[in-house]
Amino acid sequence: MISHRKYLWFDTPSRRDYINITPAVEKELGESGIQEGLCLVNAMHITASVYINDDELGLLEDYDLWLEELAPHEPVSRYRHNRTGEDNGDAHLKRQIMGREVVVAVTGGKLDLGPWEQIFYGEFDGKRRKRVMVKIIGE
Ligand code: ZN
């Protein structure tokens, strides 16, 4: 069995961002040489997500508006978590609903995604260096 592990790094200029990381994951799969197996992609931070959905601008804006309705960033005083001195209580909740990780089958050396499925990094407390782990196992 082959095992391939790599970090993808992000430092988004805005607090929230949605980045299609499918090409970066495909690059790791290519470097691994794995033909059949599983690919795990997970955010290493509790204020960011990895999820799969459509790469469509309207949908990305819909996510952002929906998440802000569910857990608005302001006022930061509404979150008990922010009593610690942090201001990212909303980002923890956004991360929870958008998820921590995805697992994609590897078939014939390719990510076995559905026709419109793309892998996204969701950032909810950006402007600092954060990472995603890609781990691919198989043969
Ligand atoms: Zn926090």
CSV table of C-alpha atoms in Angstrom, one decimal, residues 3-131:
chain,number,residue,atom,x,y,z
A,3,SER,CA,0.5,6.4,1.6
A,4,HIS,CA,0.8,10.1,0.5
A,5,ARG,CA,0.4,13.0,2.9
A,6,LYS,CA,0.7,16.7,2.2
A,7,TYR,CA,-0.5,20.1,3.7
A,8,LEU,CA,-2.1,22.7,1.5
A,9,TRP,CA,-1.5,26.2,3.0
A,10,PHE,CA,-3.9,29.2,2.9
A,11,ASP,CA,-3.7,32.8,4.0
A,12,THR,CA,-6.9,34.5,2.8
A,13,PRO,CA,-6.9,38.3,2.6
A,14,SER,CA,-10.6,38.4,3.8
A,15,ARG,CA,-12.2,36.9,6.9
A,16,ARG,CA,-14.4,34.5,4.8
A,17,ASP,CA,-13.5,32.8,1.6
A,18,TYR,CA,-14.5,29.8,-0.5
A,19,ILE,CA,-11.7,28.3,-2.6
A,20,ASN,CA,-11.9,25.5,-5.1
A,21,ILE,CA,-9.0,23.2,-4.1
A,22,THR,CA,-9.8,20.3,-6.5
A,23,PRO,CA,-6.8,21.0,-8.8
A,24,ALA,CA,-4.5,21.1,-5.8
A,25,VAL,CA,-5.9,17.7,-4.6
A,26,GLU,CA,-5.6,16.3,-8.1
A,27,LYS,CA,-1.9,17.4,-8.2
A,28,GLU,CA,-1.3,15.4,-4.9
A,29,LEU,CA,-3.0,12.4,-6.3
A,30,GLY,CA,-0.8,12.6,-9.4
A,31,GLU,CA,2.3,12.8,-7.3
A,32,SER,CA,1.2,9.9,-5.2
A,33,GLY,CA,1.0,7.5,-8.2
A,34,ILE,CA,-2.0,5.8,-6.5
A,35,GLN,CA,-4.5,4.3,-8.9
A,36,GLU,CA,-7.1,2.7,-6.6
A,37,GLY,CA,-7.7,3.9,-3.1
A,38,LEU,CA,-9.2,6.7,-0.9
A,39,CYS,CA,-8.4,10.4,-0.6
A,40,LEU,CA,-9.1,12.2,2.7
A,41,VAL,CA,-9.1,16.0,2.7
A,42,ASN,CA,-9.6,17.8,6.0
A,43,ALA,CA,-9.2,21.2,7.5
A,44,MET,CA,-6.7,21.3,10.4
A,45,HIS,CA,-8.4,24.2,12.0
A,46,ILE,CA,-11.7,24.5,13.9
A,47,THR,CA,-12.7,27.7,12.1
A,48,ALA,CA,-12.4,26.4,8.5
A,49,SER,CA,-14.1,23.6,6.5
A,50,VAL,CA,-13.6,21.3,3.6
A,51,TYR,CA,-16.7,20.4,1.7
A,52,ILE,CA,-17.9,19.2,-1.7
A,53,ASN,CA,-20.4,21.1,-3.9
A,54,ASP,CA,-20.8,23.1,-7.1
A,55,ASP,CA,-18.3,25.7,-8.2
A,56,GLU,CA,-20.9,28.3,-9.1
A,57,LEU,CA,-20.6,32.0,-8.1
A,58,GLY,CA,-24.2,32.4,-7.1
A,59,LEU,CA,-24.1,29.4,-4.8
A,60,LEU,CA,-20.9,30.6,-3.1
A,61,GLU,CA,-22.6,33.9,-2.4
A,62,ASP,CA,-25.7,32.0,-1.2
A,63,TYR,CA,-23.5,30.0,1.3
A,64,ASP,CA,-22.0,33.2,2.6
A,65,LEU,CA,-25.3,35.0,3.1
A,66,TRP,CA,-26.9,31.8,4.6
A,67,LEU,CA,-24.0,31.3,7.1
A,68,GLU,CA,-24.1,35.0,8.1
A,69,GLU,CA,-27.9,34.7,8.7
A,70,LEU,CA,-27.3,31.6,10.9
A,71,ALA,CA,-24.3,32.9,12.7
A,72,PRO,CA,-23.5,36.6,12.1
A,73,HIS,CA,-20.0,37.7,12.8
A,74,GLU,CA,-21.3,40.9,14.5
A,75,PRO,CA,-22.0,41.7,17.2
A,76,VAL,CA,-19.1,39.6,18.5
A,77,SER,CA,-20.6,40.0,22.0
A,78,ARG,CA,-23.5,37.6,21.2
A,79,TYR,CA,-21.1,34.6,21.4
A,80,ARG,CA,-20.2,33.2,24.8
A,81,HIS,CA,-17.0,31.8,23.2
A,82,ASN,CA,-15.8,35.4,22.6
A,83,ARG,CA,-15.6,35.9,26.3
A,84,THR,CA,-12.2,34.2,26.0
A,85,GLY,CA,-11.1,37.4,24.2
A,86,GLU,CA,-11.5,35.9,20.7
A,87,ASP,CA,-13.8,37.2,18.1
A,88,ASN,CA,-14.4,34.0,16.1
A,89,GLY,CA,-17.4,32.4,17.8
A,90,ASP,CA,-19.3,32.6,14.5
A,91,ALA,CA,-16.5,30.9,12.6
A,92,HIS,CA,-16.6,27.8,14.9
A,93,LEU,CA,-20.4,27.5,14.2
A,94,LYS,CA,-19.9,28.0,10.5
A,95,ARG,CA,-17.2,25.4,10.4
A,96,GLN,CA,-19.5,22.9,12.2
A,97,ILE,CA,-22.3,23.2,9.7
A,98,MET,CA,-20.0,23.1,6.6
A,99,GLY,CA,-18.1,20.2,7.9
A,100,ARG,CA,-14.5,19.2,8.6
A,101,GLU,CA,-13.5,16.8,5.9
A,102,VAL,CA,-14.4,14.9,2.7
A,103,VAL,CA,-13.4,11.5,1.5
A,104,VAL,CA,-13.2,10.8,-2.3
A,105,ALA,CA,-12.7,7.5,-4.0
A,106,VAL,CA,-9.7,7.1,-6.2
A,107,THR,CA,-10.5,5.1,-9.3
A,108,GLY,CA,-8.1,4.6,-12.3
A,109,GLY,CA,-5.8,7.3,-10.9
A,110,LYS,CA,-8.5,10.0,-10.8
A,111,LEU,CA,-10.7,11.5,-8.1
A,112,ASP,CA,-14.0,9.7,-8.6
A,113,LEU,CA,-16.3,12.8,-8.2
A,114,GLY,CA,-19.8,13.3,-9.4
A,115,PRO,CA,-20.4,15.4,-12.5
A,116,TRP,CA,-20.6,18.8,-10.7
A,117,GLU,CA,-18.7,17.9,-7.5
A,118,GLN,CA,-15.8,20.1,-6.6
A,119,ILE,CA,-13.7,20.1,-3.4
A,120,PHE,CA,-13.8,23.5,-1.5
A,121,TYR,CA,-11.9,25.1,1.3
A,122,GLY,CA,-14.2,27.2,3.4
A,123,GLU,CA,-12.5,29.9,5.4
A,124,PHE,CA,-14.5,31.6,8.2
A,125,ASP,CA,-11.7,33.3,10.2
A,126,GLY,CA,-9.0,34.1,7.7
A,127,LYS,CA,-6.1,36.6,7.4
A,128,ARG,CA,-3.7,34.1,8.9
A,129,ARG,CA,-1.9,31.0,7.8
A,130,LYS,CA,-4.0,27.8,8.0
A,131,ARG,CA,-3.7,24.4,6.5
